[in-house]
Amino acid sequence: MELKFVGTSSGKSSLKRYHSSFIINSGSYNLLVDAGDGISRALMNQKILFNFIDGILISHLHPDHYTGLPSLIVQMKMSERKNPLYVFCDEINSQFIKEFIYQSYLFDDRLGFKVNVQSFKQDKNFEVTEGLNFTARQNSHLERNLSSDKSRRLSFSCSSFLIRVSERSRLESGKEKNIFFTGDIAEQNDLYIFKDMKIDLMISEITHITVEELIEAFQKLKPQKLYITHLGEEDENKVSKLSYQLPASERRKVVAAFDGLSVKI
Ligand SMILES: [Zn+2]
Ligand SMILES: [Zn+2]
């Protein structure tokens, strides 16, 4: 089982990092989490074949998290994909995602493979495949971004996830890894959205919260490791500040992610 960071940038375009995205490999399935602008190039940059991806999980509809999807599907077609592709999104967003794909002229019969958009419900376990499932909980990231144009209907769903991954051989022994991915959040409370669950690994953004808030959450939730992603240039200073504020024994448990960082889980 492996966790690989494909991109680690915030919503700000950067020449150093691609937008935040990672792959969870369960041994037999590869789940790409988020597919923002430039995701196809980000995958190429890591020498990851497009058709290595079995499913794509979308956290929310900010461009750095989903707009690379149609282009990635095109790349899959040009790489002669045959296997179906699964796209997982909140039930509120699924019609839009289907339209987004369709309006990009991507039709199953022309692609040569099926694109299945499957929707998940908040706070319900969703099984991706045997040994890989997740629960989504809505955080407050988009609540403050309400459009001033009240005539437009928009979805403000933004999920944090608890992703459970287990190799088949480990399934029965219950040795699964619980990965808490904050997704984009808005405030301190969002860091505790899965505090009732066992958390082995934590992947957190750092753009929308303070260093002190993240340290406090790390010390309370006690994951074995904390990976920090969604890093704008200004956020890199926050990560160095965070390291200095931690005792040496905890410092090695906190890792600033970079594009290409690969971790055995
Ligand atoms: Zn973002
Ligand atoms: Zn966002």
Coordinates of C-alpha atoms and ligand atoms in Angstrom, one line a residue:
M1 CA 0.0 0.0 0.0
E2 CA 1.3 3.4 -0.9
L3 CA 0.4 7.1 -0.7
K4 CA 1.9 9.2 -3.4
F5 CA 1.6 13.0 -3.7
V6 CA 1.1 14.0 -7.3
G7 CA 0.7 17.8 -6.5
T8 CA 1.1 19.8 -3.3
S9 CA 0.3 23.4 -4.3
S10 CA -2.5 25.6 -3.0
G11 CA -5.0 27.2 -5.4
K12 CA -2.2 29.5 -6.5
S13 CA -0.5 28.3 -9.7
S14 CA 3.2 27.6 -9.1
L15 CA 6.1 26.6 -11.2
K16 CA 7.4 24.4 -8.4
R17 CA 4.3 22.4 -7.5
Y18 CA 1.1 21.2 -9.2
H19 CA -2.2 21.7 -7.4
S20 CA -2.9 19.4 -4.4
S21 CA -3.6 15.8 -5.4
F22 CA -2.5 12.4 -4.3
I23 CA -2.9 8.7 -5.1
I24 CA -3.8 6.0 -2.6
N25 CA -2.7 2.6 -3.8
S26 CA -4.4 -0.3 -1.9
G27 CA -2.4 -3.0 -3.6
S28 CA -5.0 -3.6 -6.3
Y29 CA -6.7 -0.3 -6.8
N30 CA -5.4 3.3 -7.5
L31 CA -7.6 6.1 -6.2
L32 CA -6.7 9.6 -7.3
V33 CA -7.9 12.2 -4.8
D34 CA -8.7 15.5 -6.5
A35 CA -7.9 16.4 -10.1
G36 CA -7.4 20.1 -10.5
D37 CA -6.1 22.2 -13.3
G38 CA -3.0 20.6 -14.8
I39 CA -3.5 17.1 -13.3
S40 CA -2.5 15.4 -16.5
R41 CA 0.8 17.1 -16.6
A42 CA 1.3 16.5 -12.9
L43 CA 0.9 12.8 -13.4
M44 CA 3.3 12.9 -16.4
N45 CA 5.7 14.7 -14.2
Q46 CA 5.6 11.7 -11.8
K47 CA 5.8 9.2 -14.7
I48 CA 2.4 7.8 -13.6
L49 CA 0.5 6.3 -16.5
F50 CA -3.0 7.8 -17.0
N51 CA -4.6 4.4 -17.1
F52 CA -2.9 3.4 -13.8
I53 CA -5.8 5.4 -12.2
D54 CA -8.9 3.3 -11.4
G55 CA -11.0 6.0 -9.7
I56 CA -11.0 9.7 -9.0
L57 CA -12.4 11.2 -5.8
I58 CA -13.4 14.9 -5.9
S59 CA -13.5 16.8 -2.7
H60 CA -15.1 20.0 -3.9
L61 CA -15.6 22.3 -6.9
H62 CA -12.8 24.8 -6.6
P63 CA -10.8 24.8 -9.8
D64 CA -7.6 23.5 -8.2
H65 CA -9.5 20.3 -7.2
Y66 CA -11.6 19.3 -10.2
T67 CA -11.1 21.2 -13.5
G68 CA -8.4 18.9 -14.8
L69 CA -11.0 16.0 -15.0
P70 CA -12.1 16.3 -18.7
S71 CA -8.6 16.8 -19.9
L72 CA -7.4 13.7 -17.9
I73 CA -10.3 11.6 -19.5
V74 CA -9.1 12.8 -22.9
Q75 CA -5.5 11.6 -22.1
M76 CA -7.0 8.2 -21.0
K77 CA -8.7 7.9 -24.3
M78 CA -5.6 8.7 -26.2
S79 CA -3.8 6.1 -24.2
E80 CA -6.4 3.6 -25.4
R81 CA -8.0 2.9 -22.1
K82 CA -10.4 0.0 -22.0
N83 CA -11.2 -0.3 -18.3
P84 CA -14.1 1.8 -16.9
L85 CA -13.2 4.9 -14.9
Y86 CA -15.0 5.8 -11.7
V87 CA -15.5 9.3 -10.5
F88 CA -16.7 9.8 -7.0
C89 CA -18.3 13.0 -5.8
D90 CA -20.9 14.3 -3.4
E91 CA -24.5 13.5 -4.5
I92 CA -25.1 17.2 -4.7
N93 CA -22.4 17.6 -7.3
S94 CA -22.9 14.5 -9.4
Q95 CA -25.3 16.0 -12.0
F96 CA -22.9 18.9 -12.5
I97 CA -19.9 16.6 -12.9
K98 CA -21.8 14.4 -15.4
E99 CA -22.7 17.5 -17.4
F100 CA -19.1 18.8 -17.2
I101 CA -17.9 15.6 -18.7
Y102 CA -20.7 15.5 -21.3
Q103 CA -20.3 19.2 -22.3
S104 CA -16.6 18.5 -22.8
Y105 CA -17.7 16.2 -25.7
L106 CA -16.7 13.1 -23.8
F107 CA -19.2 10.4 -24.6
D108 CA -18.8 6.8 -23.5
D109 CA -19.3 5.3 -27.0
R110 CA -16.6 7.6 -28.4
L111 CA -14.2 7.1 -25.6
G112 CA -14.0 3.4 -25.8
F113 CA -14.5 3.0 -22.0
K114 CA -17.2 3.9 -19.6
V115 CA -17.0 6.8 -17.2
N116 CA -19.1 6.0 -14.1
V117 CA -19.9 9.0 -11.9
Q118 CA -20.9 7.6 -8.5
S119 CA -22.2 9.8 -5.8
F120 CA -21.5 9.5 -2.1
K121 CA -23.7 10.7 0.8
Q122 CA -22.3 12.6 3.7
D123 CA -21.4 10.6 6.8
K124 CA -22.1 7.3 5.1
N125 CA -19.5 4.6 4.5
F126 CA -18.8 4.4 0.7
E127 CA -17.0 1.3 -0.6
V128 CA -14.8 2.0 -3.5
T129 CA -13.6 -1.6 -3.8
E130 CA -12.7 -4.4 -1.4
G131 CA -10.2 -3.0 1.0
L132 CA -10.8 0.6 0.2
N133 CA -13.6 2.7 1.5
F134 CA -14.2 6.2 2.9
T135 CA -16.6 8.4 4.8
A136 CA -17.1 12.0 3.8
R137 CA -18.1 14.7 6.2
Q138 CA -19.0 18.2 5.1
N139 CA -16.6 20.9 6.4
S140 CA -17.1 24.7 6.4
H141 CA -14.6 25.6 3.6
L142 CA -17.2 26.9 1.2
E143 CA -19.7 28.4 3.7
R144 CA -17.9 31.7 3.6
N145 CA -17.7 31.8 -0.2
L146 CA -21.4 32.5 -0.8
S147 CA -22.0 34.2 -4.0
S148 CA -23.5 37.6 -3.9
D149 CA -25.6 36.7 -6.8
K150 CA -28.5 34.9 -5.1
S151 CA -30.2 34.1 -8.4
R152 CA -27.5 31.4 -9.1
R153 CA -27.8 28.1 -7.5
L154 CA -24.5 26.7 -6.3
S155 CA -23.4 23.7 -4.3
F156 CA -21.4 24.5 -1.3
S157 CA -20.4 20.9 -0.5
C158 CA -16.8 20.5 0.5
S159 CA -15.8 17.2 2.1
S160 CA -13.1 16.0 4.5
F161 CA -12.6 12.3 4.3
L162 CA -11.6 9.4 6.5
I163 CA -10.2 6.9 4.0
R164 CA -9.8 3.3 5.1
V165 CA -7.3 1.2 3.2
S166 CA -6.3 -2.4 3.7
E167 CA -4.6 -5.0 1.6
R168 CA -6.7 -8.1 1.0
S169 CA -4.4 -10.3 3.1
R170 CA -4.8 -7.9 6.0
L171 CA -8.6 -7.4 5.7
E172 CA -9.6 -10.1 8.1
S173 CA -7.0 -9.2 10.7
G174 CA -8.5 -5.7 10.8
K175 CA -5.2 -4.1 10.1
E176 CA -6.5 -1.3 8.0
K177 CA -5.0 2.2 7.9
N178 CA -7.3 5.1 8.5
I179 CA -6.2 8.2 6.6
F180 CA -7.8 11.5 7.6
F181 CA -7.7 13.9 4.7
T182 CA -8.9 17.4 5.7
G183 CA -9.4 18.5 2.2
D184 CA -9.7 22.3 2.0
I185 CA -11.1 23.6 5.2
A186 CA -12.0 27.0 6.7
E187 CA -11.4 26.9 10.4
Q188 CA -10.0 25.1 13.4
N189 CA -13.2 23.0 14.1
D190 CA -12.8 21.4 10.7
L191 CA -9.6 19.7 11.9
Y192 CA -11.7 17.7 14.5
I193 CA -14.4 16.5 12.1
F194 CA -13.3 12.9 12.5
K195 CA -12.1 13.1 16.1
D196 CA -14.4 10.2 17.0
M197 CA -12.5 7.9 14.7
K198 CA -9.1 6.2 14.9
I199 CA -6.7 8.2 12.8
D200 CA -3.4 6.6 11.7
L201 CA -2.3 9.1 9.1
M202 CA -3.4 12.7 8.7
I203 CA -3.1 14.7 5.5
S204 CA -3.9 18.4 6.1
E205 CA -3.9 21.5 4.1
I206 CA -2.3 24.6 5.7
T207 CA -3.5 27.4 3.5
H208 CA -6.7 28.2 5.5
I209 CA -5.6 27.6 9.1
T210 CA -2.8 28.8 11.4
V211 CA 0.3 26.9 12.5
E212 CA -0.9 26.9 16.1
E213 CA -4.2 25.4 15.2
L214 CA -2.6 22.6 13.2
I215 CA -0.1 21.8 15.9
E216 CA -2.9 21.6 18.5
A217 CA -4.9 19.2 16.3
F218 CA -1.8 17.1 15.6
Q219 CA -1.1 16.8 19.3
K220 CA -4.8 16.0 20.2
L221 CA -5.5 13.6 17.3
K222 CA -2.1 11.9 17.6
P223 CA -1.7 10.4 14.1
Q224 CA 1.5 8.4 13.5
K225 CA 2.3 11.0 10.8
L226 CA 1.0 14.3 9.6
Y227 CA 1.6 15.2 5.9
I228 CA 1.1 18.9 5.1
T229 CA 0.0 19.8 1.6
H230 CA -1.8 22.6 -0.3
L231 CA 1.2 24.7 0.1
G232 CA 1.4 28.2 -1.4
E233 CA 4.8 29.9 -1.3
E234 CA 3.8 31.9 1.8
D235 CA 2.7 28.6 3.4
E236 CA 6.2 27.2 3.3
N237 CA 7.3 29.6 6.0
K238 CA 4.4 28.4 8.1
V239 CA 5.7 24.8 7.8
S240 CA 9.2 25.8 9.0
K241 CA 7.6 27.7 11.9
L242 CA 5.6 24.6 12.7
S243 CA 8.7 22.4 12.9
Y244 CA 10.5 24.9 15.2
Q245 CA 7.5 24.9 17.6
L246 CA 7.4 21.1 18.0
P247 CA 9.5 19.1 20.4
A248 CA 12.2 17.0 18.6
S249 CA 10.3 13.7 19.2
E250 CA 7.3 15.0 17.3
R251 CA 9.1 16.9 14.6
R252 CA 10.0 13.8 12.7
K253 CA 6.3 12.9 12.5
V254 CA 5.4 16.0 10.6
V255 CA 6.3 16.0 6.9
A256 CA 5.9 18.9 4.4
A257 CA 4.8 17.1 1.3
F258 CA 6.3 17.7 -2.1
D259 CA 5.3 16.6 -5.6
G260 CA 6.5 13.0 -5.9
L261 CA 6.7 12.2 -2.2
S262 CA 5.9 8.5 -1.9
V263 CA 5.1 6.8 1.4
K264 CA 4.6 3.1 2.1
I265 CA 1.5 2.8 4.3
Ligands
ZN1 ZN -7.7 24.2 -2.9
ZN2 ZN -11.0 25.1 -2.0

